[in-house]
């Protein structure tokens, strides 16, 4: 049986243990997730990617322990007793719970113990932040132009680098070679040794000559057996690996944001919060994914990340212009047979009344047949004409979802609900 030793060379800070920290995070996953949700509600857009202090009630950290009691009936003299004798009943301390000498305040959870506070790093915070989220209906549609390669074990070879040497397989081959090469010689050697013992018992004139010849042959066979190498280069076996192409999942996310005059700063802030969550989620969980940013008022325009989140341009409202541009980009750059296409749209729902019906038709006839999933978030409470038109789609199309988020605290729950993994709770 081969033994494998794994050495963790990740750098740790002073007096810190990565293994213990990871186990701690797994054990208190629920409390940490709730703390992250509370932290998200109070953060600004630019402060999304940073760490967080997490408090866990001390009572949740207690672990059961075994203790050995004194046992039997014992009489103990307590030093400093000046008012009690045997048989007296000692009254409970006055003042109730919290009557001790400590001057601190009790926590809002537990039984007055101080909370345990530790700091989540930026990477740990974002990992918990996007836990149980995934793109719905993500499928391998085709091989990418530059295929990905995966290393796969392909048996053993006689040539290779020392790092790939398989010791057990090499020693097994060496043992088999030594047994095969020395089998006849060992059989003859055993026979000659038995013959030698018989000659020692005989007393004939030719016995000394036969004994000398036998011993000479025994010595020769032993030298031949000792000359068989313990390990020969032909015994060495190395692990062989081959590179095989694997299907590459390619996906593109279209982000459509309304920047019309009806979208005041508060609503734009809500839309930006949603798209920043989406952008961080995509870039952290999917290495090979394209993100297309489209801003629109009366006209739609494809912009980069900087302009999408920080440009101040505004105007009237024609939502269909963004959907038309999305369809055009799909036809030019993202074939549905090769790409998983997703769409996310944020608006206040206030649209030119003649245009809302066209938006529904564009989605139903042009966009949704090409998409794996399309999510619409309305950042206003009143059910505008666009919301009413989109509701007609939601009843018939399974990969179309729509939600409302009118407060900053609702953005994260809505985002999780739209992009939760199948079978996971939001």
XYZ file of C-alpha atoms in Angstrom, residues 68-314:
247
model
C -14.799 13.353 36.467
C -16.732 13.984 39.666
C -15.340 13.437 43.132
C -17.783 10.594 43.805
C -19.054 9.276 47.120
C -20.092 11.318 50.156
C -17.569 13.996 51.011
C -17.334 16.630 53.681
C -15.500 19.774 52.609
C -14.441 22.779 54.689
C -14.720 26.001 52.736
C -12.196 28.637 53.831
C -13.528 32.022 54.852
C -16.905 30.772 56.175
C -17.929 32.856 59.196
C -21.744 32.658 59.146
C -22.862 29.129 58.201
C -22.766 25.831 60.063
C -23.582 22.294 58.985
C -27.239 21.906 57.997
C -27.866 25.570 57.079
C -29.535 26.356 53.759
C -27.704 28.945 51.685
C -29.972 31.529 50.023
C -29.603 32.474 46.355
C -27.685 35.702 45.579
C -29.913 38.775 45.513
C -30.315 40.882 42.371
C -31.280 38.071 40.001
C -29.491 37.360 36.741
C -26.600 39.668 36.022
C -25.966 40.408 39.678
C -22.285 39.636 39.366
C -19.485 42.088 39.631
C -18.994 42.613 35.911
C -19.720 46.075 34.633
C -20.349 45.197 30.957
C -23.652 44.960 29.148
C -25.322 41.681 28.303
C -25.606 40.638 24.660
C -28.941 40.645 22.813
C -28.665 36.853 22.467
C -27.711 34.115 24.860
C -27.705 34.506 28.637
C -25.541 37.502 29.288
C -22.261 36.142 27.937
C -20.143 38.292 25.665
C -20.407 37.573 21.936
C -17.471 36.055 20.115
C -16.341 38.426 17.350
C -14.101 37.472 14.453
C -13.309 39.072 11.118
C -14.294 37.613 7.771
C -11.752 38.377 5.073
C -12.804 39.844 1.732
C -12.558 36.447 -0.004
C -14.481 34.654 2.758
C -17.194 37.324 2.772
C -17.744 37.056 -0.982
C -17.735 33.258 -0.832
C -20.557 33.276 1.732
C -22.233 36.145 -0.105
C -22.708 34.096 -3.298
C -23.217 30.705 -1.674
C -25.863 28.475 -3.302
C -26.132 30.660 -6.426
C -25.701 29.556 -10.026
C -26.813 30.390 -13.545
C -29.992 28.442 -14.323
C -30.036 25.954 -17.196
C -26.314 26.291 -17.890
C -25.434 23.652 -20.499
C -22.466 22.691 -22.635
C -23.541 23.825 -26.057
C -20.354 23.309 -28.038
C -16.597 23.186 -27.908
C -14.940 26.577 -27.772
C -12.614 27.748 -30.553
C -9.688 27.134 -28.212
C -10.601 23.904 -26.429
C -9.760 23.344 -22.805
C -7.571 20.399 -21.915
C -7.801 18.073 -18.971
C -5.038 15.771 -17.745
C -6.150 12.151 -17.453
C -4.290 9.104 -16.132
C -3.209 6.723 -18.888
C -1.551 3.797 -17.117
C 2.220 3.422 -16.736
C 5.225 3.885 -19.018
C 8.876 2.903 -18.739
C 10.188 6.456 -19.263
C 9.360 9.589 -17.361
C 10.438 12.177 -14.827
C 11.426 11.233 -11.268
C 8.393 13.085 -9.893
C 6.098 10.652 -11.724
C 7.906 7.517 -10.519
C 5.502 4.921 -9.134
C 7.541 3.215 -6.421
C 5.164 0.347 -5.654
C 4.716 -0.593 -9.303
C 8.486 -0.398 -9.879
C 9.310 -2.602 -6.884
C 6.642 -5.094 -7.918
C 8.241 -5.381 -11.356
C 11.710 -5.743 -9.841
C 10.532 -8.523 -7.541
C 8.917 -10.396 -10.422
C 12.072 -10.068 -12.540
C 14.310 -11.393 -9.757
C 12.007 -14.350 -9.151
C 11.845 -15.192 -12.872
C 15.586 -14.894 -13.507
C 16.628 -16.894 -10.440
C 13.986 -19.620 -10.427
C 16.017 -22.349 -12.194
C 19.195 -21.470 -10.330
C 17.457 -21.616 -6.941
C 15.923 -24.989 -7.794
C 19.336 -26.355 -8.766
C 20.912 -24.770 -5.694
C 18.437 -26.505 -3.367
C 19.104 -29.821 -5.065
C 22.901 -29.390 -4.752
C 22.637 -28.413 -1.076
C 20.608 -31.572 -0.436
C 23.201 -33.583 -2.409
C 25.959 -32.049 -0.286
C 24.294 -33.257 2.911
C 24.019 -36.771 1.490
C 27.695 -36.833 0.457
C 28.747 -35.812 3.955
C 27.123 -38.992 5.254
C 28.810 -41.292 2.700
C 32.255 -42.853 3.122
C 33.503 -43.854 -0.314
C 36.790 -43.181 -2.094
C 35.186 -40.834 -4.655
C 33.219 -38.897 -2.030
C 35.848 -36.117 -1.496
C 36.004 -35.437 -5.235
C 32.200 -35.357 -5.631
C 31.860 -33.152 -2.538
C 34.386 -30.651 -3.899
C 32.622 -30.500 -7.281
C 29.262 -30.020 -5.593
C 30.531 -27.210 -3.380
C 32.156 -25.513 -6.348
C 28.865 -25.624 -8.245
C 26.982 -24.297 -5.190
C 29.405 -21.379 -4.921
C 28.975 -20.603 -8.606
C 25.177 -20.594 -8.371
C 25.217 -18.317 -5.339
C 27.421 -15.834 -7.168
C 25.056 -15.935 -10.143
C 22.055 -15.269 -7.892
C 23.815 -12.410 -6.112
C 24.644 -10.875 -9.480
C 20.953 -10.364 -10.269
C 20.392 -6.606 -9.651
C 17.903 -5.652 -6.952
C 16.488 -2.840 -9.136
C 17.123 -2.543 -12.842
C 16.262 0.400 -15.116
C 13.827 -1.843 -16.961
C 11.835 -2.227 -13.724
C 11.061 1.476 -13.393
C 7.471 2.467 -14.069
C 6.234 6.047 -14.306
C 2.717 7.416 -14.152
C 1.506 8.337 -17.605
C -0.925 11.162 -18.259
C -2.536 12.301 -21.448
C -4.288 15.546 -22.309
C -7.797 15.228 -23.630
C -10.094 18.022 -24.833
C -13.111 18.746 -22.660
C -16.251 20.671 -23.599
C -16.100 24.325 -22.628
C -19.227 25.991 -21.339
C -19.533 29.445 -22.873
C -22.051 31.933 -21.545
C -22.903 35.594 -22.039
C -24.935 37.816 -19.727
C -26.760 40.864 -21.102
C -27.296 43.606 -18.513
C -30.011 46.080 -19.545
C -30.505 49.149 -17.338
C -33.032 51.956 -17.740
C -31.464 55.428 -17.289
C -34.468 57.494 -18.396
C -35.711 60.618 -16.652
C -38.294 58.676 -14.624
C -35.447 56.748 -12.995
C -34.489 59.080 -10.146
C -31.229 58.656 -8.241
C -32.775 56.325 -5.695
C -34.099 53.962 -8.353
C -30.860 54.102 -10.309
C -29.020 53.250 -7.123
C -31.233 50.176 -6.646
C -30.647 49.088 -10.252
C -26.905 49.566 -9.885
C -26.909 47.535 -6.686
C -28.605 44.664 -8.498
C -26.201 44.736 -11.425
C -23.139 45.057 -9.204
C -24.241 41.935 -7.349
C -24.760 40.205 -10.680
C -21.397 41.364 -12.041
C -19.482 40.264 -8.929
C -21.300 36.940 -8.950
C -20.486 36.236 -12.599
C -16.837 37.281 -12.526
C -16.131 35.328 -9.331
C -17.899 32.097 -10.276
C -17.348 31.828 -14.026
C -13.952 32.384 -15.612
C -15.165 32.165 -19.197
C -18.221 34.383 -19.415
C -18.890 37.529 -21.418
C -20.851 40.427 -19.927
C -22.568 42.896 -22.269
C -23.692 46.217 -20.720
C -26.562 48.098 -22.370
C -27.895 51.447 -21.107
C -31.042 52.890 -22.615
C -33.432 55.824 -22.515
C -35.033 56.611 -25.891
C -31.995 55.017 -27.510
C -29.934 52.050 -26.399
C -26.156 51.934 -26.374
C -23.626 49.240 -25.553
C -21.120 50.638 -23.030
C -18.249 49.400 -20.927
C -18.374 48.625 -17.224
C -17.252 52.088 -16.133
C -19.889 53.964 -18.123
C -22.593 51.478 -17.251
C -22.275 52.094 -13.515
C -21.117 55.726 -13.402
C -22.354 57.632 -16.498
C -25.013 60.300 -15.810
C -26.705 60.453 -19.198
C -30.523 60.502 -19.104
